[in-house]
Amino acid sequence: MDTSQYTKTQLVLLVILRVLIGWYFLYEGLSKVFAPNWSAYGYLMDSKGIFASLFTAIAENPTLLSIANFANIYGLILIGLSLILGLFANVGQIGAIFFLALYYLSHPPLINATYILPAEGSYLWVDKNLIMMSALLVLMVFPNSVCIGLDRFLKKIAQKHNVHNGRQY
């Protein structure tokens, strides 16, 4: 996609969306780092839907739970930094969609599904995870980190390298 065809308003709004989602992920990860004894155990045990047995099995296995805790905390932080900085933003967006899909599948907004933690609202099929996944898909279709983000510098380095080696893109 040719990002030079964006208006300034479009570009600014896309960057704001990317940074806000990045902040959400970064803060979620950091809050878990600083929460004493945080674990995904309760969240996984509270799973509903067709994959509930998988999430429960992860919670009941100490090794898998440890891996899930580590991946959750540091995955959230890395995704957040990626989106805020616009560094490897496409990878960050794919990672974010993956995490959100897991959260959605673990706690789907279904009729008569009740969870230990209270919901932020009343949902049926559509919740913040699904909305954020959709917003991330929009960001993938309308990339902006090559205009405003560290990916811009990586693109320039790659272009210089390709021109230097006799290839022009």
PDB file of C-alpha atoms in Angstrom:
ATOM      1  CA  MET A   1       0.000   0.000   0.000  1.00  0.00           C
ATOM      2  CA  ASP A   2       1.303   3.453  -0.916  1.00  0.00           C
ATOM      3  CA  THR A   3       1.121   5.392   2.341  1.00  0.00           C
ATOM      4  CA  SER A   4       1.803   8.703   0.559  1.00  0.00           C
ATOM      5  CA  GLN A   5      -1.838   8.667  -0.551  1.00  0.00           C
ATOM      6  CA  TYR A   6      -3.107   9.140   3.019  1.00  0.00           C
ATOM      7  CA  THR A   7      -4.307  12.579   4.008  1.00  0.00           C
ATOM      8  CA  LYS A   8      -2.650  14.022   7.109  1.00  0.00           C
ATOM      9  CA  THR A   9      -5.865  13.462   9.056  1.00  0.00           C
ATOM     10  CA  GLN A  10      -6.069   9.813   7.986  1.00  0.00           C
ATOM     11  CA  LEU A  11      -2.446   9.218   8.900  1.00  0.00           C
ATOM     12  CA  VAL A  12      -2.753  10.925  12.279  1.00  0.00           C
ATOM     13  CA  LEU A  13      -5.908   8.983  13.152  1.00  0.00           C
ATOM     14  CA  LEU A  14      -4.333   5.660  12.122  1.00  0.00           C
ATOM     15  CA  VAL A  15      -1.249   6.403  14.226  1.00  0.00           C
ATOM     16  CA  ILE A  16      -3.410   7.418  17.201  1.00  0.00           C
ATOM     17  CA  LEU A  17      -5.339   4.138  16.884  1.00  0.00           C
ATOM     18  CA  ARG A  18      -2.079   2.147  16.711  1.00  0.00           C
ATOM     19  CA  VAL A  19      -0.578   3.926  19.724  1.00  0.00           C
ATOM     20  CA  LEU A  20      -3.729   3.616  21.838  1.00  0.00           C
ATOM     21  CA  ILE A  21      -3.956  -0.120  21.203  1.00  0.00           C
ATOM     22  CA  GLY A  22      -0.222  -0.353  21.903  1.00  0.00           C
ATOM     23  CA  TRP A  23      -0.660   1.469  25.214  1.00  0.00           C
ATOM     24  CA  TYR A  24      -3.469  -0.911  26.163  1.00  0.00           C
ATOM     25  CA  PHE A  25      -1.207  -3.924  25.568  1.00  0.00           C
ATOM     26  CA  LEU A  26       1.860  -2.388  27.209  1.00  0.00           C
ATOM     27  CA  TYR A  27      -0.022  -1.373  30.342  1.00  0.00           C
ATOM     28  CA  GLU A  28      -1.743  -4.761  30.617  1.00  0.00           C
ATOM     29  CA  GLY A  29       1.663  -6.450  30.521  1.00  0.00           C
ATOM     30  CA  LEU A  30       3.336  -4.033  32.945  1.00  0.00           C
ATOM     31  CA  SER A  31       0.451  -4.258  35.421  1.00  0.00           C
ATOM     32  CA  LYS A  32       1.021  -8.017  35.554  1.00  0.00           C
ATOM     33  CA  VAL A  33       4.780  -7.574  36.086  1.00  0.00           C
ATOM     34  CA  PHE A  34       4.154  -5.344  39.100  1.00  0.00           C
ATOM     35  CA  ALA A  35       1.263  -7.385  40.554  1.00  0.00           C
ATOM     36  CA  PRO A  36       2.670  -9.699  43.212  1.00  0.00           C
ATOM     37  CA  ASN A  37       1.989 -13.346  42.427  1.00  0.00           C
ATOM     38  CA  TRP A  38      -0.028 -12.586  39.285  1.00  0.00           C
ATOM     39  CA  SER A  39      -1.058 -15.694  37.380  1.00  0.00           C
ATOM     40  CA  ALA A  40      -3.392 -16.515  34.521  1.00  0.00           C
ATOM     41  CA  TYR A  41      -4.644 -19.484  36.568  1.00  0.00           C
ATOM     42  CA  GLY A  42      -7.984 -17.973  37.621  1.00  0.00           C
ATOM     43  CA  TYR A  43      -8.686 -16.568  34.170  1.00  0.00           C
ATOM     44  CA  LEU A  44      -7.935 -19.902  32.499  1.00  0.00           C
ATOM     45  CA  MET A  45      -9.999 -21.888  35.024  1.00  0.00           C
ATOM     46  CA  ASP A  46     -12.942 -19.526  34.407  1.00  0.00           C
ATOM     47  CA  SER A  47     -12.942 -20.257  30.657  1.00  0.00           C
ATOM     48  CA  LYS A  48     -16.184 -21.071  28.872  1.00  0.00           C
ATOM     49  CA  GLY A  49     -16.970 -22.122  25.338  1.00  0.00           C
ATOM     50  CA  ILE A  50     -15.651 -24.848  23.077  1.00  0.00           C
ATOM     51  CA  PHE A  51     -11.990 -24.477  24.133  1.00  0.00           C
ATOM     52  CA  ALA A  52     -12.625 -24.358  27.895  1.00  0.00           C
ATOM     53  CA  SER A  53     -11.105 -27.809  28.453  1.00  0.00           C
ATOM     54  CA  LEU A  54      -7.874 -26.727  26.704  1.00  0.00           C
ATOM     55  CA  PHE A  55      -7.558 -23.576  28.812  1.00  0.00           C
ATOM     56  CA  THR A  56      -8.340 -25.526  31.980  1.00  0.00           C
ATOM     57  CA  ALA A  57      -5.695 -28.131  31.087  1.00  0.00           C
ATOM     58  CA  ILE A  58      -3.114 -25.348  30.688  1.00  0.00           C
ATOM     59  CA  ALA A  59      -4.070 -23.928  34.101  1.00  0.00           C
ATOM     60  CA  GLU A  60      -3.822 -27.326  35.800  1.00  0.00           C
ATOM     61  CA  ASN A  61      -0.349 -28.116  34.418  1.00  0.00           C
ATOM     62  CA  PRO A  62       2.292 -26.125  36.356  1.00  0.00           C
ATOM     63  CA  THR A  63       4.771 -26.124  33.451  1.00  0.00           C
ATOM     64  CA  LEU A  64       2.200 -24.994  30.882  1.00  0.00           C
ATOM     65  CA  LEU A  65       0.823 -22.399  33.298  1.00  0.00           C
ATOM     66  CA  SER A  66       4.317 -21.007  33.850  1.00  0.00           C
ATOM     67  CA  ILE A  67       4.821 -20.756  30.083  1.00  0.00           C
ATOM     68  CA  ALA A  68       1.395 -19.125  29.655  1.00  0.00           C
ATOM     69  CA  ASN A  69       2.146 -16.588  32.407  1.00  0.00           C
ATOM     70  CA  PHE A  70       5.527 -15.682  30.894  1.00  0.00           C
ATOM     71  CA  ALA A  71       4.172 -15.495  27.328  1.00  0.00           C
ATOM     72  CA  ASN A  72       1.216 -13.420  28.432  1.00  0.00           C
ATOM     73  CA  ILE A  73       3.217 -10.860  30.404  1.00  0.00           C
ATOM     74  CA  TYR A  74       6.124 -10.379  28.033  1.00  0.00           C
ATOM     75  CA  GLY A  75       4.073 -10.878  24.886  1.00  0.00           C
ATOM     76  CA  LEU A  76       1.772  -8.046  25.972  1.00  0.00           C
ATOM     77  CA  ILE A  77       4.749  -5.799  26.705  1.00  0.00           C
ATOM     78  CA  LEU A  78       6.511  -6.533  23.411  1.00  0.00           C
ATOM     79  CA  ILE A  79       3.320  -6.088  21.397  1.00  0.00           C
ATOM     80  CA  GLY A  80       2.617  -2.809  23.166  1.00  0.00           C
ATOM     81  CA  LEU A  81       6.112  -1.466  22.515  1.00  0.00           C
ATOM     82  CA  SER A  82       5.970  -2.602  18.892  1.00  0.00           C
ATOM     83  CA  LEU A  83       2.733  -0.736  18.264  1.00  0.00           C
ATOM     84  CA  ILE A  84       3.656   2.408  20.193  1.00  0.00           C
ATOM     85  CA  LEU A  85       7.072   2.708  18.556  1.00  0.00           C
ATOM     86  CA  GLY A  86       5.924   1.543  15.138  1.00  0.00           C
ATOM     87  CA  LEU A  87       8.750  -1.001  15.170  1.00  0.00           C
ATOM     88  CA  PHE A  88       7.968  -4.284  13.409  1.00  0.00           C
ATOM     89  CA  ALA A  89       4.376  -3.071  13.664  1.00  0.00           C
ATOM     90  CA  ASN A  90       3.009  -5.759  11.358  1.00  0.00           C
ATOM     91  CA  VAL A  91       4.451  -8.481  13.590  1.00  0.00           C
ATOM     92  CA  GLY A  92       3.064  -6.661  16.641  1.00  0.00           C
ATOM     93  CA  GLN A  93      -0.371  -6.454  15.062  1.00  0.00           C
ATOM     94  CA  ILE A  94      -0.373 -10.158  14.211  1.00  0.00           C
ATOM     95  CA  GLY A  95       0.720 -10.952  17.785  1.00  0.00           C
ATOM     96  CA  ALA A  96      -2.010  -8.709  19.175  1.00  0.00           C
ATOM     97  CA  ILE A  97      -4.671 -10.400  17.043  1.00  0.00           C
ATOM     98  CA  PHE A  98      -3.416 -13.804  18.219  1.00  0.00           C
ATOM     99  CA  PHE A  99      -3.600 -12.810  21.904  1.00  0.00           C
ATOM    100  CA  LEU A 100      -7.016 -11.194  21.499  1.00  0.00           C
ATOM    101  CA  ALA A 101      -8.314 -14.294  19.715  1.00  0.00           C
ATOM    102  CA  LEU A 102      -7.153 -16.428  22.649  1.00  0.00           C
ATOM    103  CA  TYR A 103      -8.843 -14.073  25.144  1.00  0.00           C
ATOM    104  CA  TYR A 104     -12.007 -14.097  23.050  1.00  0.00           C
ATOM    105  CA  LEU A 105     -12.035 -17.905  22.826  1.00  0.00           C
ATOM    106  CA  SER A 106     -11.338 -18.236  26.541  1.00  0.00           C
ATOM    107  CA  HIS A 107     -14.128 -15.882  27.592  1.00  0.00           C
ATOM    108  CA  PRO A 108     -16.585 -15.693  24.698  1.00  0.00           C
ATOM    109  CA  PRO A 109     -19.496 -13.281  25.139  1.00  0.00           C
ATOM    110  CA  LEU A 110     -22.236 -15.902  24.992  1.00  0.00           C
ATOM    111  CA  ILE A 111     -25.800 -16.001  26.233  1.00  0.00           C
ATOM    112  CA  ASN A 112     -25.924 -17.266  29.831  1.00  0.00           C
ATOM    113  CA  ALA A 113     -22.120 -17.316  30.180  1.00  0.00           C
ATOM    114  CA  THR A 114     -21.209 -15.959  33.593  1.00  0.00           C
ATOM    115  CA  TYR A 115     -17.667 -15.294  34.689  1.00  0.00           C
ATOM    116  CA  ILE A 116     -16.056 -14.766  38.074  1.00  0.00           C
ATOM    117  CA  LEU A 117     -14.730 -11.342  37.088  1.00  0.00           C
ATOM    118  CA  PRO A 118     -17.535  -8.938  36.236  1.00  0.00           C
ATOM    119  CA  ALA A 119     -17.758  -7.818  32.615  1.00  0.00           C
ATOM    120  CA  GLU A 120     -17.296  -4.158  31.733  1.00  0.00           C
ATOM    121  CA  GLY A 121     -20.711  -4.206  30.080  1.00  0.00           C
ATOM    122  CA  SER A 122     -23.348  -6.498  28.652  1.00  0.00           C
ATOM    123  CA  TYR A 123     -22.092  -8.308  25.573  1.00  0.00           C
ATOM    124  CA  LEU A 124     -23.512 -10.757  23.095  1.00  0.00           C
ATOM    125  CA  TRP A 125     -20.988 -12.155  20.582  1.00  0.00           C
ATOM    126  CA  VAL A 126     -19.188  -8.793  20.232  1.00  0.00           C
ATOM    127  CA  ASP A 127     -16.843  -7.552  22.948  1.00  0.00           C
ATOM    128  CA  LYS A 128     -13.771  -5.310  23.187  1.00  0.00           C
ATOM    129  CA  ASN A 129     -11.493  -8.160  22.080  1.00  0.00           C
ATOM    130  CA  LEU A 130     -13.383  -8.631  18.827  1.00  0.00           C
ATOM    131  CA  ILE A 131     -13.540  -4.874  18.237  1.00  0.00           C
ATOM    132  CA  MET A 132      -9.790  -4.499  18.847  1.00  0.00           C
ATOM    133  CA  MET A 133      -9.058  -7.421  16.510  1.00  0.00           C
ATOM    134  CA  SER A 134     -11.065  -5.618  13.831  1.00  0.00           C
ATOM    135  CA  ALA A 135      -9.210  -2.350  14.475  1.00  0.00           C
ATOM    136  CA  LEU A 136      -5.885  -4.177  14.162  1.00  0.00           C
ATOM    137  CA  LEU A 137      -6.980  -5.657  10.835  1.00  0.00           C
ATOM    138  CA  VAL A 138      -7.745  -2.108   9.660  1.00  0.00           C
ATOM    139  CA  LEU A 139      -4.237  -1.053  10.729  1.00  0.00           C
ATOM    140  CA  MET A 140      -2.761  -3.962   8.781  1.00  0.00           C
ATOM    141  CA  VAL A 141      -4.649  -2.923   5.645  1.00  0.00           C
ATOM    142  CA  PHE A 142      -3.666   0.732   6.155  1.00  0.00           C
ATOM    143  CA  PRO A 143      -0.067   0.532   7.369  1.00  0.00           C
ATOM    144  CA  ASN A 144       1.299   3.678   8.963  1.00  0.00           C
ATOM    145  CA  SER A 145       4.458   2.762  10.846  1.00  0.00           C
ATOM    146  CA  VAL A 146       6.508   3.297   7.685  1.00  0.00           C
ATOM    147  CA  CYS A 147       5.370   6.952   7.767  1.00  0.00           C
ATOM    148  CA  ILE A 148       5.325   7.595  11.510  1.00  0.00           C
ATOM    149  CA  GLY A 149       7.283   4.999  13.415  1.00  0.00           C
ATOM    150  CA  LEU A 150      10.636   3.302  13.637  1.00  0.00           C
ATOM    151  CA  ASP A 151       9.712   1.067  10.697  1.00  0.00           C
ATOM    152  CA  ARG A 152      10.296   4.179   8.591  1.00  0.00           C
ATOM    153  CA  PHE A 153      14.003   4.048   9.424  1.00  0.00           C
ATOM    154  CA  LEU A 154      14.184   0.304   8.795  1.00  0.00           C
ATOM    155  CA  LYS A 155      12.605   0.858   5.378  1.00  0.00           C
ATOM    156  CA  LYS A 156      15.192   3.550   4.555  1.00  0.00           C
ATOM    157  CA  ILE A 157      18.052   1.264   5.628  1.00  0.00           C
ATOM    158  CA  ALA A 158      16.644  -1.579   3.516  1.00  0.00           C
ATOM    159  CA  GLN A 159      16.267   0.719   0.503  1.00  0.00           C
ATOM    160  CA  LYS A 160      19.857   1.974   0.840  1.00  0.00           C
ATOM    161  CA  HIS A 161      21.101  -1.592   1.175  1.00  0.00           C
ATOM    162  CA  ASN A 162      19.157  -2.716  -1.908  1.00  0.00           C
ATOM    163  CA  VAL A 163      20.363   0.248  -4.002  1.00  0.00           C
ATOM    164  CA  HIS A 164      23.927  -0.373  -2.829  1.00  0.00           C
ATOM    165  CA  ASN A 165      23.709  -4.007  -3.925  1.00  0.00           C
ATOM    166  CA  GLY A 166      22.469  -3.048  -7.382  1.00  0.00           C
ATOM    167  CA  ARG A 167      18.793  -3.781  -6.680  1.00  0.00           C
ATOM    168  CA  GLN A 168      16.246  -1.013  -6.735  1.00  0.00           C
ATOM    169  CA  TYR A 169      12.795  -1.392  -5.267  1.00  0.00           C
TER     170      TYR A 169
END
